[in-house]
PDB file of C-alpha atoms in Angstrom:
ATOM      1  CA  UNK A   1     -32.076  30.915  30.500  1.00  0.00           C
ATOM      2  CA  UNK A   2     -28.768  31.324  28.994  1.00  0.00           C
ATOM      3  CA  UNK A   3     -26.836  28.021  28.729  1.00  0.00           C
ATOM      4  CA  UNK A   4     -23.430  27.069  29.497  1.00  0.00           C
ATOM      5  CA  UNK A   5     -21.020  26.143  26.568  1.00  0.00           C
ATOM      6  CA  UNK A   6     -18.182  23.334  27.137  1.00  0.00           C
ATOM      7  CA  UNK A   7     -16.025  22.187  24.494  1.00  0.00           C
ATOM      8  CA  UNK A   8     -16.325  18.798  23.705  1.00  0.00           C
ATOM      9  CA  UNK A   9     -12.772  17.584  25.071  1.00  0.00           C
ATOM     10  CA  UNK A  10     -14.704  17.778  28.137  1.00  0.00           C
ATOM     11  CA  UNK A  11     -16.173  14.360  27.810  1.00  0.00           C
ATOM     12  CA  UNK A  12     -12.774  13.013  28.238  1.00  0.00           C
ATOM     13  CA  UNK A  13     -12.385  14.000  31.624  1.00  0.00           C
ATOM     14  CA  UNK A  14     -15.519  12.726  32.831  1.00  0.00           C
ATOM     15  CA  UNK A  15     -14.821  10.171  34.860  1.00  0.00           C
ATOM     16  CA  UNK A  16     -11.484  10.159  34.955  1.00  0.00           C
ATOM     17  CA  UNK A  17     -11.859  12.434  38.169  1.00  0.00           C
ATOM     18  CA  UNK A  18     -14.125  10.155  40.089  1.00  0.00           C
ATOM     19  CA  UNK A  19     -13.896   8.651  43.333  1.00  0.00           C
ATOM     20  CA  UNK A  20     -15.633   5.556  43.312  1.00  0.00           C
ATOM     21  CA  UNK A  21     -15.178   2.961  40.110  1.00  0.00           C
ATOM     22  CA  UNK A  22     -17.923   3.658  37.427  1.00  0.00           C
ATOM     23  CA  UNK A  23     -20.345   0.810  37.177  1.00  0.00           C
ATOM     24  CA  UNK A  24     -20.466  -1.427  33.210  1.00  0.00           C
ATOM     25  CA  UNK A  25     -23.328   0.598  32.743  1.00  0.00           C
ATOM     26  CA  UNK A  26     -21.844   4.211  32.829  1.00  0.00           C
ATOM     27  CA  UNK A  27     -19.022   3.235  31.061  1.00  0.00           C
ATOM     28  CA  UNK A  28     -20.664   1.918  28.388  1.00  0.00           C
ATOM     29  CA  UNK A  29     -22.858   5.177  28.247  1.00  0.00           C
ATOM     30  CA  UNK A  30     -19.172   7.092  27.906  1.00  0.00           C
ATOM     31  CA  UNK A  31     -17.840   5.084  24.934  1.00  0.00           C
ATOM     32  CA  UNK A  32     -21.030   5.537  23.234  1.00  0.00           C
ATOM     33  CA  UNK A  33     -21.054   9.171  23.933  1.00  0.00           C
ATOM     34  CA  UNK A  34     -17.334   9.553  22.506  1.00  0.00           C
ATOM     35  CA  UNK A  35     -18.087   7.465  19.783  1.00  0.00           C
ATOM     36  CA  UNK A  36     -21.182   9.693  18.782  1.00  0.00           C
ATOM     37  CA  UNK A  37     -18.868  12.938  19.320  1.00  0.00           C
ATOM     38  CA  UNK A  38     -15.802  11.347  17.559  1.00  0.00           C
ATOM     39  CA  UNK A  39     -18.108  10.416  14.526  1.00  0.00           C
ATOM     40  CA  UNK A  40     -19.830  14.156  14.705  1.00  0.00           C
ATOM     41  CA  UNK A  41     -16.113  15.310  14.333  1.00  0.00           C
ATOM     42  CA  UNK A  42     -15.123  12.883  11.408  1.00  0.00           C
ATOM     43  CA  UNK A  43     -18.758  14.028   9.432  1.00  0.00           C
ATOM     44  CA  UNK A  44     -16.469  17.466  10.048  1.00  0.00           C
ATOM     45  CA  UNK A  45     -18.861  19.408  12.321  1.00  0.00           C
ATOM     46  CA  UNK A  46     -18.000  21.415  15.054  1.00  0.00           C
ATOM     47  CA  UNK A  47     -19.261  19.946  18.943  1.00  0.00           C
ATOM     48  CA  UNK A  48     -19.833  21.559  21.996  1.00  0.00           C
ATOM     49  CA  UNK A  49     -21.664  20.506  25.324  1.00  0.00           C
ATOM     50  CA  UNK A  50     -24.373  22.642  26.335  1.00  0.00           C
ATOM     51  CA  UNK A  51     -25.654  22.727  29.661  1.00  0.00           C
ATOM     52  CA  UNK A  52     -28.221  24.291  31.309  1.00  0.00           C
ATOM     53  CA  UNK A  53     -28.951  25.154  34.501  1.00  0.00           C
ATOM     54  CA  UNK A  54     -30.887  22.325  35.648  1.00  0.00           C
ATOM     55  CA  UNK A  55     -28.684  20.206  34.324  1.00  0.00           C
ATOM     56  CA  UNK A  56     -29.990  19.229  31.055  1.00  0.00           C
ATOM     57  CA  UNK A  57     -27.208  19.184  28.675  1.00  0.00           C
ATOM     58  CA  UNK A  58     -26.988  18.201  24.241  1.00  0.00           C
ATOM     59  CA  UNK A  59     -23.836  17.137  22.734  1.00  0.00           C
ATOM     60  CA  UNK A  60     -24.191  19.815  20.051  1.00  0.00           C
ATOM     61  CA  UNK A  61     -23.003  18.631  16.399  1.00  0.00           C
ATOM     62  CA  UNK A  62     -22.669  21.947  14.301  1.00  0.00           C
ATOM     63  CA  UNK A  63     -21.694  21.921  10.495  1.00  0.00           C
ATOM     64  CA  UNK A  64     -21.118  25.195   8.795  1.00  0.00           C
ATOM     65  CA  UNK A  65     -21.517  26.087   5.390  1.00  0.00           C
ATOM     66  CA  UNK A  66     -18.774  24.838   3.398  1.00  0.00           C
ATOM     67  CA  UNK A  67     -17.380  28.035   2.610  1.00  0.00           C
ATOM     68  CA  UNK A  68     -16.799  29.327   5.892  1.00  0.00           C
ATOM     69  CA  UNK A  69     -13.682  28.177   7.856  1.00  0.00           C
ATOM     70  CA  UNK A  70     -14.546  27.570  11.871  1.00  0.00           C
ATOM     71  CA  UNK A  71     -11.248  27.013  14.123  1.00  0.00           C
ATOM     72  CA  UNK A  72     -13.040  26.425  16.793  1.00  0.00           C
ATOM     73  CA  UNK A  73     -16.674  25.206  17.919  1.00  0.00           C
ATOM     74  CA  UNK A  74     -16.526  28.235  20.513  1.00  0.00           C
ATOM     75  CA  UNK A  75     -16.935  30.704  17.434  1.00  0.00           C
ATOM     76  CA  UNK A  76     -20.111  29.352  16.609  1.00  0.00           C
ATOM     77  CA  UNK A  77     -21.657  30.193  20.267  1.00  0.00           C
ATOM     78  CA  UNK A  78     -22.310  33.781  19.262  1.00  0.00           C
ATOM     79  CA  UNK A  79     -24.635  33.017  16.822  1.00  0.00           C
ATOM     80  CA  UNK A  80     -26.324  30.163  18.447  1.00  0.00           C
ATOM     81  CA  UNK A  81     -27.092  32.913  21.180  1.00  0.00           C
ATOM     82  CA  UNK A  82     -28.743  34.511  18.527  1.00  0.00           C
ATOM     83  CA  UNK A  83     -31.120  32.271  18.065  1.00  0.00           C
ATOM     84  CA  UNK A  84     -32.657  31.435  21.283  1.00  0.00           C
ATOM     85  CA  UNK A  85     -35.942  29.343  19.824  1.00  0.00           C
ATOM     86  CA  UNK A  86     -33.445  26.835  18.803  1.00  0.00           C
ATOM     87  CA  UNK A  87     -31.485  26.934  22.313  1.00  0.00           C
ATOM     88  CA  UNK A  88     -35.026  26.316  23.829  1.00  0.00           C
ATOM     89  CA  UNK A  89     -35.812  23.683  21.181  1.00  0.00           C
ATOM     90  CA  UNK A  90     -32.573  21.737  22.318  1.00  0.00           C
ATOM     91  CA  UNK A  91     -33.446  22.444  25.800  1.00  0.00           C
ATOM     92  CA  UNK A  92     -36.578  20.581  25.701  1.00  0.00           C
ATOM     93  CA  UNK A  93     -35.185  17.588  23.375  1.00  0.00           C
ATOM     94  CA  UNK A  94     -32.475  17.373  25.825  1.00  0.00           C
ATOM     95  CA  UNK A  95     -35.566  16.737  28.681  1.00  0.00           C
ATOM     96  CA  UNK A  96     -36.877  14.125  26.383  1.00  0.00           C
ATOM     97  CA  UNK A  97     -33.671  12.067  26.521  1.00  0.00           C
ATOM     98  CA  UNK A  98     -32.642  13.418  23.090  1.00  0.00           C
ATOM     99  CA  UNK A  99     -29.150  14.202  24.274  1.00  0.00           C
ATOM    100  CA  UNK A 100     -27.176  14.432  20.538  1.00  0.00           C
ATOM    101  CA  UNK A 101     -28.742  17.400  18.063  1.00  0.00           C
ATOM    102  CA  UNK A 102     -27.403  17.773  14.865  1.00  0.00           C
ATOM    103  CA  UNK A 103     -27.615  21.862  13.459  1.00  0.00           C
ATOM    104  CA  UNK A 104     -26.559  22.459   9.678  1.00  0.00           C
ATOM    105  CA  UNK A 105     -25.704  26.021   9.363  1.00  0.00           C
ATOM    106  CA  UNK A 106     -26.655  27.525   5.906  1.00  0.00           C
ATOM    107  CA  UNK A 107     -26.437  30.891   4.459  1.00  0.00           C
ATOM    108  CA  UNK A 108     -29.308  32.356   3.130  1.00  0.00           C
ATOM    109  CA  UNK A 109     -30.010  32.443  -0.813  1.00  0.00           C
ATOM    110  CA  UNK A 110     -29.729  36.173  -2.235  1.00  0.00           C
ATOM    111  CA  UNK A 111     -30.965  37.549  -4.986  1.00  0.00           C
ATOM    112  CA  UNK A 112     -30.020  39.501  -7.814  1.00  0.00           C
ATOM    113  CA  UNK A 113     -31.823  42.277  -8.884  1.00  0.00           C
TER     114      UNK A 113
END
């Protein structure tokens, strides 16, 4: 099940668009979530929302190698489709409640012969 990709500007339109006033609770459950994405962005990674199908969804934290210059988190989603065991490892997290996932990209170590 291929996932949905949002960036994470999206966060500050939910709720904004709602009917009825948000109760104390939800909107404490928003600042927290902006403060968590606002403090991924200051560490310097890249976030995205990714959603699923039934709903499930990880504020995804992604930190490249130092080297390599992202403009944009939506770069990154070709190679996190490459790697569906760690899609499906954030799935289920995000089913446990474990809604934030941190991913450190590296590149691998060569040798010289």
């Amino acid at each position: 099940m291929t996932p949905t990709f949002l960036p994470h500007q999206t966060l500050d339109l939910v709720g904004v668009l709602e009917a009825p006033m948000p109760s104390s609770t939800e909107i404490k459950g928003r600042q927290r979530l902006l403060a968590l994405r606002d403090q991924a962005i200051a560490a310097g990674a890249h976030v995205l929302i990714v959603l699923w199908q039934n709903l499930e969804w990880t504020l995804l934290a992604v930190q490249p190698p130092a080297d390599v210059v992202i403009n944009d988190a939506r770069e990154l989603i070709p190679n996190l489709l490459r790697n569906p065991e760690a899609l499906q490892q954030m799935r289920q997290r995000a089913g446990q409640g474990s809604h934030l996932q941190w991913l450190t990209l590296s590149r691998p170590i060569t040798t010289q012969h």
